[in-house]
mmCIF file of C-alpha atoms in Angstrom:
data_model
loop_
_atom_site.group_PDB
_atom_site.id
_atom_site.type_symbol
_atom_site.label_atom_id
_atom_site.label_comp_id
_atom_site.label_asym_id
_atom_site.label_seq_id
_atom_site.Cartn_x
_atom_site.Cartn_y
_atom_site.Cartn_z
ATOM 1 C CA MET A 1 -3.157 30.588 -21.780
ATOM 2 C CA ALA A 2 -2.594 31.168 -18.064
ATOM 3 C CA GLU A 3 0.091 29.781 -16.420
ATOM 4 C CA PRO A 4 -0.844 26.026 -15.011
ATOM 5 C CA GLN A 5 -1.047 25.958 -11.464
ATOM 6 C CA VAL A 6 -1.851 23.426 -8.281
ATOM 7 C CA LYS A 7 -5.661 23.363 -7.814
ATOM 8 C CA ILE A 8 -6.680 22.168 -4.629
ATOM 9 C CA GLY A 9 -10.531 21.931 -4.383
ATOM 10 C CA HIS A 10 -12.811 21.661 -1.197
ATOM 11 C CA MET A 11 -12.370 18.696 0.885
ATOM 12 C CA GLU A 12 -15.460 18.319 3.052
ATOM 13 C CA ASN A 13 -14.875 17.122 6.722
ATOM 14 C CA ALA A 14 -11.060 17.850 6.395
ATOM 15 C CA PRO A 15 -9.228 18.337 9.762
ATOM 16 C CA SER A 16 -9.131 22.084 10.056
ATOM 17 C CA ASP A 17 -5.847 22.167 12.462
ATOM 18 C CA TRP A 18 -3.595 20.561 9.813
ATOM 19 C CA TYR A 19 -5.237 20.089 6.493
ATOM 20 C CA GLY A 20 -3.072 21.658 3.926
ATOM 21 C CA VAL A 21 -0.191 22.634 6.366
ATOM 22 C CA PRO A 22 3.162 21.647 4.787
ATOM 23 C CA LEU A 23 4.941 18.826 6.266
ATOM 24 C CA GLU A 24 7.703 21.194 7.924
ATOM 25 C CA ASP A 25 5.206 22.784 9.782
ATOM 26 C CA GLN A 26 3.219 19.701 10.936
ATOM 27 C CA HIS A 27 3.725 19.160 14.919
ATOM 28 C CA PHE A 28 1.631 17.051 17.239
ATOM 29 C CA GLU A 29 2.519 16.705 20.971
ATOM 30 C CA TRP A 30 2.149 13.483 22.746
ATOM 31 C CA SER A 31 0.702 13.414 26.375
ATOM 32 C CA VAL A 32 2.154 11.544 29.122
ATOM 33 C CA GLU A 33 -0.502 9.202 28.942
ATOM 34 C CA GLU A 34 -0.226 8.551 25.080
ATOM 35 C CA GLU A 35 3.553 8.246 25.492
ATOM 36 C CA LEU A 36 2.987 5.281 28.033
ATOM 37 C CA ILE A 37 0.668 3.585 25.490
ATOM 38 C CA LEU A 38 3.305 4.127 22.694
ATOM 39 C CA LYS A 39 5.918 2.772 25.225
ATOM 40 C CA ARG A 40 3.762 -0.414 26.313
ATOM 41 C CA LEU A 41 2.932 -1.235 22.663
ATOM 42 C CA CYS A 42 6.554 -1.017 21.545
ATOM 43 C CA GLU A 43 7.550 -3.129 24.527
ATOM 44 C CA LYS A 44 4.998 -5.810 23.340
ATOM 45 C CA ILE A 45 6.330 -5.650 19.779
ATOM 46 C CA GLY A 46 9.873 -6.217 21.072
ATOM 47 C CA GLU A 47 8.702 -9.571 23.250
ATOM 48 C CA ASN A 48 6.758 -10.662 19.997
ATOM 49 C CA CYS A 49 9.979 -10.403 17.741
ATOM 50 C CA GLU A 50 12.219 -12.464 20.227
ATOM 51 C CA GLU A 51 9.628 -15.417 20.209
ATOM 52 C CA GLU A 52 11.116 -17.089 16.869
ATOM 53 C CA GLU A 53 14.476 -17.723 15.434
ATOM 54 C CA MET A 54 14.658 -14.659 13.721
ATOM 55 C CA THR A 55 13.374 -11.319 14.055
ATOM 56 C CA PRO A 56 10.815 -10.109 11.564
ATOM 57 C CA MET A 57 13.358 -7.386 10.344
ATOM 58 C CA GLU A 58 16.092 -10.181 9.617
ATOM 59 C CA ARG A 59 13.446 -12.409 8.100
ATOM 60 C CA PHE A 60 12.625 -9.405 5.788
ATOM 61 C CA ARG A 61 16.118 -8.655 4.747
ATOM 62 C CA ALA A 62 16.996 -12.238 4.305
ATOM 63 C CA THR A 63 14.126 -12.821 1.906
ATOM 64 C CA PHE A 64 15.322 -9.725 -0.314
ATOM 65 C CA GLU A 65 19.143 -10.910 0.140
ATOM 66 C CA LYS A 66 18.296 -14.575 -0.729
ATOM 67 C CA LYS A 67 19.406 -15.927 2.431
ATOM 68 C CA ASP A 68 18.517 -18.870 4.737
ATOM 69 C CA LYS A 69 15.449 -18.005 7.045
ATOM 70 C CA ASP A 70 13.327 -19.947 9.588
ATOM 71 C CA ARG A 71 10.030 -19.519 7.804
ATOM 72 C CA LEU A 72 8.466 -17.491 4.882
ATOM 73 C CA HIS A 73 8.114 -13.808 5.526
ATOM 74 C CA ILE A 74 4.480 -12.814 5.833
ATOM 75 C CA GLU A 75 3.001 -9.646 4.265
ATOM 76 C CA CYS A 76 -0.606 -8.854 5.362
ATOM 77 C CA LYS A 77 -2.462 -6.030 3.858
ATOM 78 C CA TYR A 78 -4.925 -5.049 6.902
ATOM 79 C CA ASN A 79 -4.841 -1.236 6.148
ATOM 80 C CA VAL A 80 -6.462 1.444 8.508
ATOM 81 C CA PRO A 81 -10.031 -0.433 8.631
ATOM 82 C CA TYR A 82 -8.681 -3.168 10.409
ATOM 83 C CA ALA A 83 -6.330 -1.500 12.340
ATOM 84 C CA VAL A 84 -9.194 0.405 13.684
ATOM 85 C CA ARG A 85 -10.879 -2.698 14.494
ATOM 86 C CA CYS A 86 -7.833 -3.751 16.823
ATOM 87 C CA LEU A 87 -7.594 -0.272 18.280
ATOM 88 C CA ASP A 88 -11.094 -0.037 19.456
ATOM 89 C CA SER A 89 -11.468 -3.596 20.487
ATOM 90 C CA TRP A 90 -14.455 -4.311 18.020
ATOM 91 C CA ALA A 91 -16.572 -1.782 19.486
ATOM 92 C CA ASP A 92 -17.436 -0.010 16.176
ATOM 93 C CA ALA A 93 -16.824 3.168 17.994
ATOM 94 C CA ILE A 94 -13.641 4.598 16.255
ATOM 95 C CA LYS A 95 -14.182 4.726 12.776
ATOM 96 C CA PRO A 96 -11.242 4.181 9.945
ATOM 97 C CA GLY A 97 -11.973 7.917 9.273
ATOM 98 C CA ASP A 98 -10.895 8.963 12.655
ATOM 99 C CA LEU A 99 -7.390 7.652 11.582
ATOM 100 C CA TYR A 100 -7.378 9.297 8.454
ATOM 101 C CA GLN A 101 -7.939 12.704 10.111
ATOM 102 C CA ARG A 102 -5.722 12.135 13.222
ATOM 103 C CA PRO A 103 -2.293 11.145 12.324
ATOM 104 C CA LYS A 104 -1.693 10.317 16.031
ATOM 105 C CA LEU A 105 -4.309 7.845 16.127
ATOM 106 C CA HIS A 106 -3.089 6.494 12.839
ATOM 107 C CA ILE A 107 0.158 5.654 14.465
ATOM 108 C CA MET A 108 -1.627 4.049 17.566
ATOM 109 C CA GLY A 109 -3.623 1.662 15.312
ATOM 110 C CA HIS A 110 -0.627 0.412 13.580
ATOM 111 C CA LEU A 111 1.208 -0.084 16.639
ATOM 112 C CA ALA A 112 -1.607 -1.766 18.299
ATOM 113 C CA MET A 113 -2.121 -4.167 15.254
ATOM 114 C CA ALA A 114 1.537 -4.965 15.271
ATOM 115 C CA ALA A 115 1.427 -5.784 18.867
ATOM 116 C CA ARG A 116 -1.621 -7.605 18.919
ATOM 117 C CA PHE A 117 -1.171 -9.908 16.135
ATOM 118 C CA LYS A 118 2.719 -10.448 16.156
ATOM 119 C CA LEU A 119 2.861 -8.948 12.499
ATOM 120 C CA ASP A 120 5.972 -9.423 10.465
ATOM 121 C CA ILE A 121 5.803 -5.822 8.959
ATOM 122 C CA ILE A 122 3.779 -2.897 9.740
ATOM 123 C CA ASN A 123 1.754 -1.822 6.534
ATOM 124 C CA ILE A 124 0.830 1.887 6.455
ATOM 125 C CA TYR A 125 -1.534 2.203 3.507
ATOM 126 C CA VAL A 126 -2.547 5.595 2.204
ATOM 127 C CA ILE A 127 -5.180 7.710 3.427
ATOM 128 C CA HIS A 128 -5.968 9.465 0.069
ATOM 129 C CA TYR A 129 -5.872 9.221 -3.715
ATOM 130 C CA THR A 130 -5.814 12.925 -4.847
ATOM 131 C CA GLU A 131 -9.502 13.406 -5.000
ATOM 132 C CA GLU A 132 -9.624 17.141 -4.580
ATOM 133 C CA CYS A 133 -5.827 17.756 -5.904
ATOM 134 C CA TRP A 134 -6.590 18.390 -9.471
ATOM 135 C CA GLY A 135 -9.335 20.997 -8.979
ATOM 136 C CA GLY A 136 -12.222 18.719 -7.962
ATOM 137 C CA ASN A 137 -13.963 18.510 -4.693
ATOM 138 C CA GLY A 138 -13.699 15.763 -2.228
ATOM 139 C CA ARG A 139 -15.337 14.526 0.925
ATOM 140 C CA MET A 140 -14.069 12.562 4.039
ATOM 141 C CA ILE A 141 -16.192 9.556 5.152
ATOM 142 C CA ASP A 142 -16.486 7.616 8.333
ATOM 143 C CA TYR A 143 -15.603 4.239 6.736
ATOM 144 C CA GLY A 144 -12.908 4.824 3.934
ATOM 145 C CA THR A 145 -10.567 7.010 2.140
ATOM 146 C CA PRO A 146 -12.049 10.121 0.629
ATOM 147 C CA GLN A 147 -14.538 10.253 -2.325
ATOM 148 C CA MET A 148 -14.754 12.759 -5.176
ATOM 149 C CA VAL A 149 -17.800 15.076 -4.902
ATOM 150 C CA GLY A 150 -19.463 16.308 -8.006
ATOM 151 C CA GLU A 151 -17.778 16.416 -11.521
ATOM 152 C CA PRO A 152 -14.355 15.301 -12.310
ATOM 153 C CA PRO A 153 -12.262 18.194 -13.034
ATOM 154 C CA ILE A 154 -10.369 16.677 -16.136
ATOM 155 C CA LYS A 155 -12.471 16.662 -19.347
ATOM 156 C CA THR A 156 -10.321 18.294 -21.927
ATOM 157 C CA MET A 157 -6.629 18.662 -22.884
ATOM 158 C CA GLU A 158 -7.137 22.461 -21.749
ATOM 159 C CA ASP A 159 -8.321 21.177 -18.287
ATOM 160 C CA LEU A 160 -5.267 18.943 -17.942
ATOM 161 C CA GLU A 161 -2.571 21.714 -19.145
ATOM 162 C CA SER A 162 -3.920 24.261 -16.658
ATOM 163 C CA VAL A 163 -3.138 22.029 -13.610
ATOM 164 C CA LEU A 164 0.026 21.168 -11.978
ATOM 165 C CA PRO A 165 0.351 18.021 -9.668
ATOM 166 C CA ALA A 166 0.075 18.809 -5.971
ATOM 167 C CA ASP A 167 3.038 18.753 -3.528
ATOM 168 C CA PRO A 168 2.586 15.915 -1.298
ATOM 169 C CA LYS A 169 4.781 17.760 1.446
ATOM 170 C CA LYS A 170 2.502 20.652 1.166
ATOM 171 C CA HIS A 171 -0.994 19.920 0.051
ATOM 172 C CA SER A 172 -4.179 18.379 1.169
ATOM 173 C CA LEU A 173 -3.941 15.182 3.683
ATOM 174 C CA TYR A 174 -0.581 14.129 2.238
ATOM 175 C CA PRO A 175 1.765 16.242 5.037
ATOM 176 C CA GLY A 176 -0.320 14.508 7.772
ATOM 177 C CA TYR A 177 0.359 10.945 6.416
ATOM 178 C CA LEU A 178 3.961 11.475 5.769
ATOM 179 C CA TRP A 179 4.107 12.959 9.382
ATOM 180 C CA ALA A 180 2.720 9.887 10.767
ATOM 181 C CA ALA A 181 5.127 7.635 8.763
ATOM 182 C CA LYS A 182 7.990 9.445 9.975
ATOM 183 C CA GLU A 183 6.855 9.573 13.700
ATOM 184 C CA ILE A 184 6.078 5.953 13.796
ATOM 185 C CA LYS A 185 9.862 5.348 12.882
ATOM 186 C CA THR A 186 10.824 7.684 15.554
ATOM 187 C CA ILE A 187 8.855 6.037 18.046
ATOM 188 C CA MET A 188 9.939 2.641 17.400
ATOM 189 C CA LYS A 189 13.479 3.935 17.471
ATOM 190 C CA ARG A 190 13.049 5.506 20.916
ATOM 191 C CA TYR A 191 11.696 2.269 22.387
ATOM 192 C CA GLY A 192 14.131 0.081 20.561
ATOM 193 C CA VAL A 193 12.160 -2.092 18.226
ATOM 194 C CA ALA A 194 12.964 -0.268 14.752
ATOM 195 C CA ASP A 195 15.632 -2.544 14.164
ATOM 196 C CA LYS A 196 13.345 -5.753 14.766
ATOM 197 C CA LEU A 197 10.071 -4.876 12.773
ATOM 198 C CA PRO A 198 9.936 -3.660 9.429
ATOM 199 C CA VAL A 199 7.693 -0.733 8.341
ATOM 200 C CA GLU A 200 6.314 -0.592 4.794
ATOM 201 C CA LEU A 201 4.983 2.761 3.437
ATOM 202 C CA SER A 202 2.353 2.774 0.251
ATOM 203 C CA PHE A 203 2.536 5.421 -2.198
ATOM 204 C CA CYS A 204 -0.434 4.499 -3.892
ATOM 205 C CA GLY A 205 -2.763 4.704 -6.046
ATOM 206 C CA ASP A 206 -0.726 4.116 -9.324
ATOM 207 C CA PRO A 207 -1.062 6.661 -12.377
ATOM 208 C CA LEU A 208 -3.882 4.854 -13.588
ATOM 209 C CA GLY A 209 -5.872 4.879 -10.245
ATOM 210 C CA THR A 210 -4.888 8.489 -9.532
ATOM 211 C CA MET A 211 -6.351 9.520 -13.048
ATOM 212 C CA PHE A 212 -9.494 7.525 -12.236
ATOM 213 C CA LEU A 213 -10.028 8.785 -8.497
ATOM 214 C CA GLY A 214 -8.843 12.314 -8.978
ATOM 215 C CA MET A 215 -8.855 13.468 -12.502
ATOM 216 C CA THR A 216 -11.678 11.808 -14.756
ATOM 217 C CA GLY A 217 -13.663 9.431 -12.567
ATOM 218 C CA PHE A 218 -13.839 5.776 -13.588
ATOM 219 C CA GLY A 219 -16.613 5.982 -16.352
ATOM 220 C CA PRO A 220 -15.475 8.913 -18.145
ATOM 221 C CA GLY A 221 -11.776 7.998 -18.083
ATOM 222 C CA THR A 222 -12.442 4.478 -19.498
ATOM 223 C CA VAL A 223 -14.480 5.822 -22.214
ATOM 224 C CA MET A 224 -11.740 8.289 -22.718
ATOM 225 C CA MET A 225 -9.312 5.464 -23.321
ATOM 226 C CA LYS A 226 -11.182 4.821 -26.523
ATOM 227 C CA LYS A 227 -12.578 8.266 -27.430
ATOM 228 C CA ASN A 228 -9.474 10.608 -26.700
ATOM 229 C CA PRO A 229 -6.421 8.340 -26.235
ATOM 230 C CA GLU A 230 -4.089 11.228 -26.505
ATOM 231 C CA LEU A 231 -5.844 12.799 -23.294
ATOM 232 C CA PHE A 232 -6.016 9.593 -21.672
ATOM 233 C CA GLN A 233 -2.181 9.284 -22.031
ATOM 234 C CA ALA A 234 -1.396 12.690 -20.906
ATOM 235 C CA CYS A 235 -3.449 12.399 -17.945
ATOM 236 C CA MET A 236 -1.356 9.311 -16.993
ATOM 237 C CA TRP A 237 2.015 10.793 -17.340
ATOM 238 C CA LYS A 238 0.898 13.890 -15.301
ATOM 239 C CA ALA A 239 -0.327 11.561 -12.712
ATOM 240 C CA ALA A 240 3.034 9.739 -12.654
ATOM 241 C CA GLU A 241 4.741 13.230 -11.893
ATOM 242 C CA PHE A 242 2.678 13.189 -8.498
ATOM 243 C CA GLN A 243 3.525 9.525 -8.036
ATOM 244 C CA LYS A 244 7.157 10.399 -8.504
ATOM 245 C CA ALA A 245 6.890 13.145 -5.863
ATOM 246 C CA PHE A 246 5.080 11.053 -3.525
ATOM 247 C CA GLY A 247 7.461 8.425 -3.658
ATOM 248 C CA LYS A 248 10.415 10.428 -3.015
ATOM 249 C CA ALA A 249 8.584 12.112 -0.067
ATOM 250 C CA CYS A 250 7.859 8.776 1.431
ATOM 251 C CA LYS A 251 11.516 7.567 1.064
ATOM 252 C CA GLU A 252 12.566 10.517 3.148
ATOM 253 C CA THR A 253 10.580 9.324 6.252
ATOM 254 C CA GLY A 254 12.718 6.199 6.605
ATOM 255 C CA PRO A 255 10.566 3.188 5.714
ATOM 256 C CA ASP A 256 11.961 -0.154 5.288
ATOM 257 C CA GLY A 257 10.209 -0.936 2.222
ATOM 258 C CA LEU A 258 7.790 1.057 -0.379
ATOM 259 C CA TYR A 259 4.773 -0.209 -2.494
ATOM 260 C CA MET A 260 2.323 1.069 -5.047
ATOM 261 C CA CYS A 261 -0.871 -0.603 -6.149
ATOM 262 C CA SER A 262 -1.659 -1.149 -9.671
ATOM 263 C CA PHE A 263 -5.221 -0.759 -10.574
ATOM 264 C CA MET A 264 -5.129 -2.841 -13.664
ATOM 265 C CA GLY A 265 -7.574 -5.321 -13.065
ATOM 266 C CA SER A 266 -9.273 -6.847 -16.106
ATOM 267 C CA PHE A 267 -8.427 -3.499 -18.015
ATOM 268 C CA PRO A 268 -7.057 -4.927 -21.477
ATOM 269 C CA PRO A 269 -3.563 -4.781 -22.571
ATOM 270 C CA LYS A 270 -4.222 -4.616 -26.161
ATOM 271 C CA THR A 271 -7.346 -4.574 -28.008
ATOM 272 C CA LYS A 272 -8.119 -4.477 -32.062
ATOM 273 C CA LYS A 273 -7.795 -0.563 -31.877
ATOM 274 C CA LEU A 274 -5.586 -0.115 -28.876
ATOM 275 C CA ASP A 275 -2.349 -0.865 -27.463
ATOM 276 C CA ASN A 276 -2.474 0.041 -23.698
ATOM 277 C CA THR A 277 0.919 -1.484 -22.888
ATOM 278 C CA PHE A 278 2.273 2.221 -22.863
ATOM 279 C CA ILE A 279 0.955 2.277 -19.200
ATOM 280 C CA MET A 280 3.853 0.061 -18.267
ATOM 281 C CA ASP A 281 6.383 2.753 -19.779
ATOM 282 C CA VAL A 282 4.555 5.055 -17.367
ATOM 283 C CA TYR A 283 5.193 2.453 -14.415
ATOM 284 C CA ALA A 284 8.737 1.867 -15.408
ATOM 285 C CA ASP A 285 9.306 5.694 -15.093
ATOM 286 C CA VAL A 286 7.714 6.017 -11.747
ATOM 287 C CA GLY A 287 9.913 2.770 -10.531
ATOM 288 C CA LYS A 288 13.108 3.839 -12.074
ATOM 289 C CA THR A 289 12.797 7.504 -10.498
ATOM 290 C CA ILE A 290 12.096 6.286 -7.164
ATOM 291 C CA LYS A 291 14.459 3.498 -7.253
ATOM 292 C CA SER A 292 17.214 5.769 -8.189
ATOM 293 C CA HIS A 293 16.474 7.421 -4.940
ATOM 294 C CA LEU A 294 15.881 4.506 -2.720
ATOM 295 C CA GLY A 295 19.116 2.953 -3.668
ATOM 296 C CA LYS A 296 19.693 -0.982 -2.992
ATOM 297 C CA ASP A 297 18.883 -0.941 0.805
ATOM 298 C CA ILE A 298 15.214 -0.332 0.450
ATOM 299 C CA PRO A 299 13.071 -2.700 -1.396
ATOM 300 C CA MET A 300 9.854 -1.474 -3.524
ATOM 301 C CA TRP A 301 7.082 -3.572 -5.142
ATOM 302 C CA HIS A 302 3.696 -3.424 -6.539
ATOM 303 C CA THR A 303 0.315 -4.563 -5.018
ATOM 304 C CA LEU A 304 -1.747 -6.319 -7.345
ATOM 305 C CA GLY A 305 -5.082 -7.335 -6.066
ATOM 306 C CA ALA A 306 -7.673 -7.449 -9.152
ATOM 307 C CA ASN A 307 -8.862 -10.483 -10.966
ATOM 308 C CA GLY A 308 -7.512 -10.155 -14.709
ATOM 309 C CA TRP A 309 -4.142 -8.928 -13.886
ATOM 310 C CA GLU A 310 -2.496 -12.134 -15.281
ATOM 311 C CA HIS A 311 -2.809 -10.593 -18.763
ATOM 312 C CA TRP A 312 -0.450 -7.630 -17.876
ATOM 313 C CA GLN A 313 2.069 -9.767 -16.303
ATOM 314 C CA GLU A 314 4.005 -10.293 -19.275
ATOM 315 C CA HIS A 315 4.617 -6.731 -20.056
ATOM 316 C CA TYR A 316 5.865 -5.449 -16.760
ATOM 317 C CA TYR A 317 9.481 -6.989 -17.336
ATOM 318 C CA PRO A 318 10.063 -6.069 -20.898
ATOM 319 C CA HIS A 319 9.023 -2.482 -20.069
ATOM 320 C CA GLY A 320 11.145 -2.209 -17.064
ATOM 321 C CA ALA A 321 7.806 -1.827 -14.781
ATOM 322 C CA VAL A 322 9.685 -4.435 -12.465
ATOM 323 C CA GLY A 323 13.186 -5.933 -12.432
ATOM 324 C CA PRO A 324 16.706 -4.250 -12.127
ATOM 325 C CA GLY A 325 16.573 -0.414 -11.268
ATOM 326 C CA SER A 326 12.908 -0.332 -10.889
ATOM 327 C CA PHE A 327 10.261 -2.381 -8.936
ATOM 328 C CA ASP A 328 11.333 -5.677 -7.152
ATOM 329 C CA GLY A 329 8.094 -7.460 -7.404
ATOM 330 C CA TRP A 330 4.635 -7.851 -6.392
ATOM 331 C CA TRP A 331 2.050 -8.824 -3.845
ATOM 332 C CA VAL A 332 -0.726 -10.349 -5.647
ATOM 333 C CA GLY A 333 -4.441 -11.008 -4.779
ATOM 334 C CA PRO A 334 -5.999 -14.472 -4.501
ATOM 335 C CA GLU A 335 -7.613 -14.668 -8.087
ATOM 336 C CA MET A 336 -4.033 -15.104 -9.365
ATOM 337 C CA ASP A 337 -2.938 -18.619 -10.360
ATOM 338 C CA PRO A 338 0.016 -18.930 -7.603
ATOM 339 C CA ALA A 339 1.928 -21.548 -9.749
ATOM 340 C CA PHE A 340 1.714 -18.915 -12.649
ATOM 341 C CA ILE A 341 2.749 -15.915 -10.703
ATOM 342 C CA HIS A 342 5.407 -17.527 -8.809
ATOM 343 C CA ALA A 343 7.229 -19.379 -11.887
ATOM 344 C CA TYR A 344 7.480 -16.075 -13.688
ATOM 345 C CA ALA A 345 8.664 -14.333 -10.555
ATOM 346 C CA ARG A 346 11.344 -16.993 -10.192
ATOM 347 C CA GLU A 347 12.289 -16.623 -13.769
ATOM 348 C CA LYS A 348 12.784 -12.913 -13.297
ATOM 349 C CA ASP A 349 14.045 -12.961 -9.991
ATOM 350 C CA LEU A 350 11.297 -10.994 -8.478
ATOM 351 C CA TYR A 351 9.761 -10.616 -4.920
ATOM 352 C CA CYS A 352 6.464 -12.386 -4.849
ATOM 353 C CA GLY A 353 3.679 -13.571 -2.742
ATOM 354 C CA CYS A 354 0.042 -14.609 -3.457
ATOM 355 C CA SER A 355 -2.655 -13.913 -1.015
ATOM 356 C CA VAL A 356 -5.536 -16.338 0.267
ATOM 357 C CA ASP A 357 -9.049 -15.371 -0.509
ATOM 358 C CA ASP A 358 -10.169 -12.903 2.270
ATOM 359 C CA HIS A 359 -13.761 -14.222 1.949
ATOM 360 C CA ILE A 360 -13.309 -17.445 3.238
ATOM 361 C CA VAL A 361 -11.161 -16.032 6.155
ATOM 362 C CA LEU A 362 -14.375 -13.874 6.943
ATOM 363 C CA ASP A 363 -16.430 -16.884 6.780
ATOM 364 C CA GLY A 364 -14.166 -18.892 9.107
ATOM 365 C CA ASP A 365 -13.716 -21.621 6.553
ATOM 366 C CA PHE A 366 -10.328 -22.946 7.678
ATOM 367 C CA ASP A 367 -10.495 -26.170 5.731
ATOM 368 C CA ALA A 368 -10.483 -23.849 2.643
ATOM 369 C CA VAL A 369 -7.748 -21.407 4.226
ATOM 370 C CA GLU A 370 -5.590 -24.309 4.605
ATOM 371 C CA ALA A 371 -5.892 -25.763 1.156
ATOM 372 C CA GLU A 372 -5.411 -22.297 -0.318
ATOM 373 C CA LEU A 373 -2.144 -21.822 1.923
ATOM 374 C CA LYS A 374 -1.100 -25.200 1.282
ATOM 375 C CA VAL A 375 -0.760 -24.649 -2.494
ATOM 376 C CA ARG A 376 0.594 -20.841 -2.077
ATOM 377 C CA VAL A 377 3.252 -21.651 0.504
ATOM 378 C CA ALA A 378 4.688 -24.651 -1.538
ATOM 379 C CA GLU A 379 5.097 -22.247 -4.393
ATOM 380 C CA ALA A 380 6.545 -19.458 -2.039
ATOM 381 C CA LYS A 381 9.191 -21.875 -0.778
ATOM 382 C CA LYS A 382 10.634 -22.707 -4.085
ATOM 383 C CA TYR A 383 12.541 -19.516 -4.079
ATOM 384 C CA PRO A 384 14.194 -17.547 -1.408
ATOM 385 C CA LYS A 385 12.733 -14.092 -2.641
ATOM 386 C CA HIS A 386 9.016 -15.128 -2.257
ATOM 387 C CA PHE A 387 6.868 -14.558 0.873
ATOM 388 C CA GLN A 388 3.417 -15.651 1.830
ATOM 389 C CA ALA A 389 0.762 -12.911 1.404
ATOM 390 C CA LEU A 390 -2.376 -12.224 3.486
ATOM 391 C CA GLY A 391 -5.256 -9.947 3.150
ATOM 392 C CA VAL A 392 -6.747 -7.728 2.463
ATOM 393 C CA LEU A 393 -8.498 -8.286 5.998
ATOM 394 C CA ASP A 394 -12.258 -7.533 5.860
ATOM 395 C CA TYR A 395 -13.279 -4.847 8.384
ATOM 396 C CA TRP A 396 -15.761 -7.654 9.714
ATOM 397 C CA THR A 397 -13.378 -10.566 10.356
ATOM 398 C CA PRO A 398 -13.476 -11.829 13.597
ATOM 399 C CA MET A 399 -10.349 -11.319 15.550
ATOM 400 C CA GLU A 400 -10.233 -14.814 16.509
ATOM 401 C CA TYR A 401 -10.258 -15.889 12.723
ATOM 402 C CA VAL A 402 -7.250 -13.623 12.262
ATOM 403 C CA ASP A 403 -5.126 -15.183 15.263
ATOM 404 C CA LYS A 404 -5.893 -18.419 13.488
ATOM 405 C CA LEU A 405 -4.872 -17.170 10.116
ATOM 406 C CA PHE A 406 -1.431 -15.999 11.299
ATOM 407 C CA ASP A 407 -0.966 -19.153 13.431
ATOM 408 C CA MET A 408 -1.701 -21.499 10.658
ATOM 409 C CA THR A 409 0.117 -19.311 8.272
ATOM 410 C CA LYS A 410 3.458 -19.189 10.661
ATOM 411 C CA LYS A 411 3.213 -22.750 10.923
ATOM 412 C CA MET A 412 3.183 -23.941 7.432
ATOM 413 C CA ALA A 413 5.640 -21.295 6.373
ATOM 414 C CA ARG A 414 8.317 -22.953 8.450
ATOM 415 C CA PHE A 415 11.241 -24.593 6.467
#
């Protein structure tokens, strides 16, 4: 058998000037006009940070250090699509795909979002899920992350053994993402707000999501779990090698926090024939490896948005997928029972927040928003490591609804 190698397929619509260029060779110049925009956005961010008793950075650190604070820290998953909405003033002119293709626009979108909505933390979400990094092909689109094109590349053990994980510092869209993450911190330092507003960076997806989106496809991957569990497990462990390299690379850009999505959903931990809890061992390997590079000063957590995840919760801590020396906790979606998730997090001393339903925010049903927030904020106030989660913001949510969501949440989150 030939030696395994990195196999990067074709990415349709990829930016020809920087796609696949190693991080050390990535370089983008800011014009005088662009620099003025960056300066003004940072000035506004600085003004925002001084409006309350604590700056967002002080509140963020106090949460992990279990110290008193003026109100709950607020984590909002707005991601690139809503940053685009903010950047182009609802014109539907600039597309999310434009930010994925242009790292400078990516930075501007996040700074604009922070300036406009007085965020507690900038959330730089991934722009790619390895769609063409295992030998398959991908396509960049206007309204989302790239999609796999054609047949999935991994169907047999021989397919898997012939390929090596891509290097996020060298291959595909990852060097541009890492450049943007590092550059936004450089800009914030230049204009005096890096120590006031934290930046969180995503190294999503998790090994399961990476397997589905870049290796096997969702349908074949799910069938593989039952029909070829040895290959299923081998894919997970090889995907974990990429996640570890990606997490380490993200750490080197200087973020204040890191997170990784979990694609578990209603995927069963155990059936009569299968015990899938080995997935927690894979997550533990990722978490412990990256945490050893982060040290104690940079927290790291999961984001868990899918219904049915509560069946997995009990398996995370015993396997080491959360807890000391691994992931510090989780951000969970609105389907989770807030009392259930927060109680477990208190027992295990975990970072924890439960979001409100993005559909009721989109509909402008603020009676329902207030009712959900009331329950979630009450649970979050019971333990100093808890926070209030918001999002993921729907692309079509009117900006005045987002204003009202933040205003309501900040008032209710005060101690």
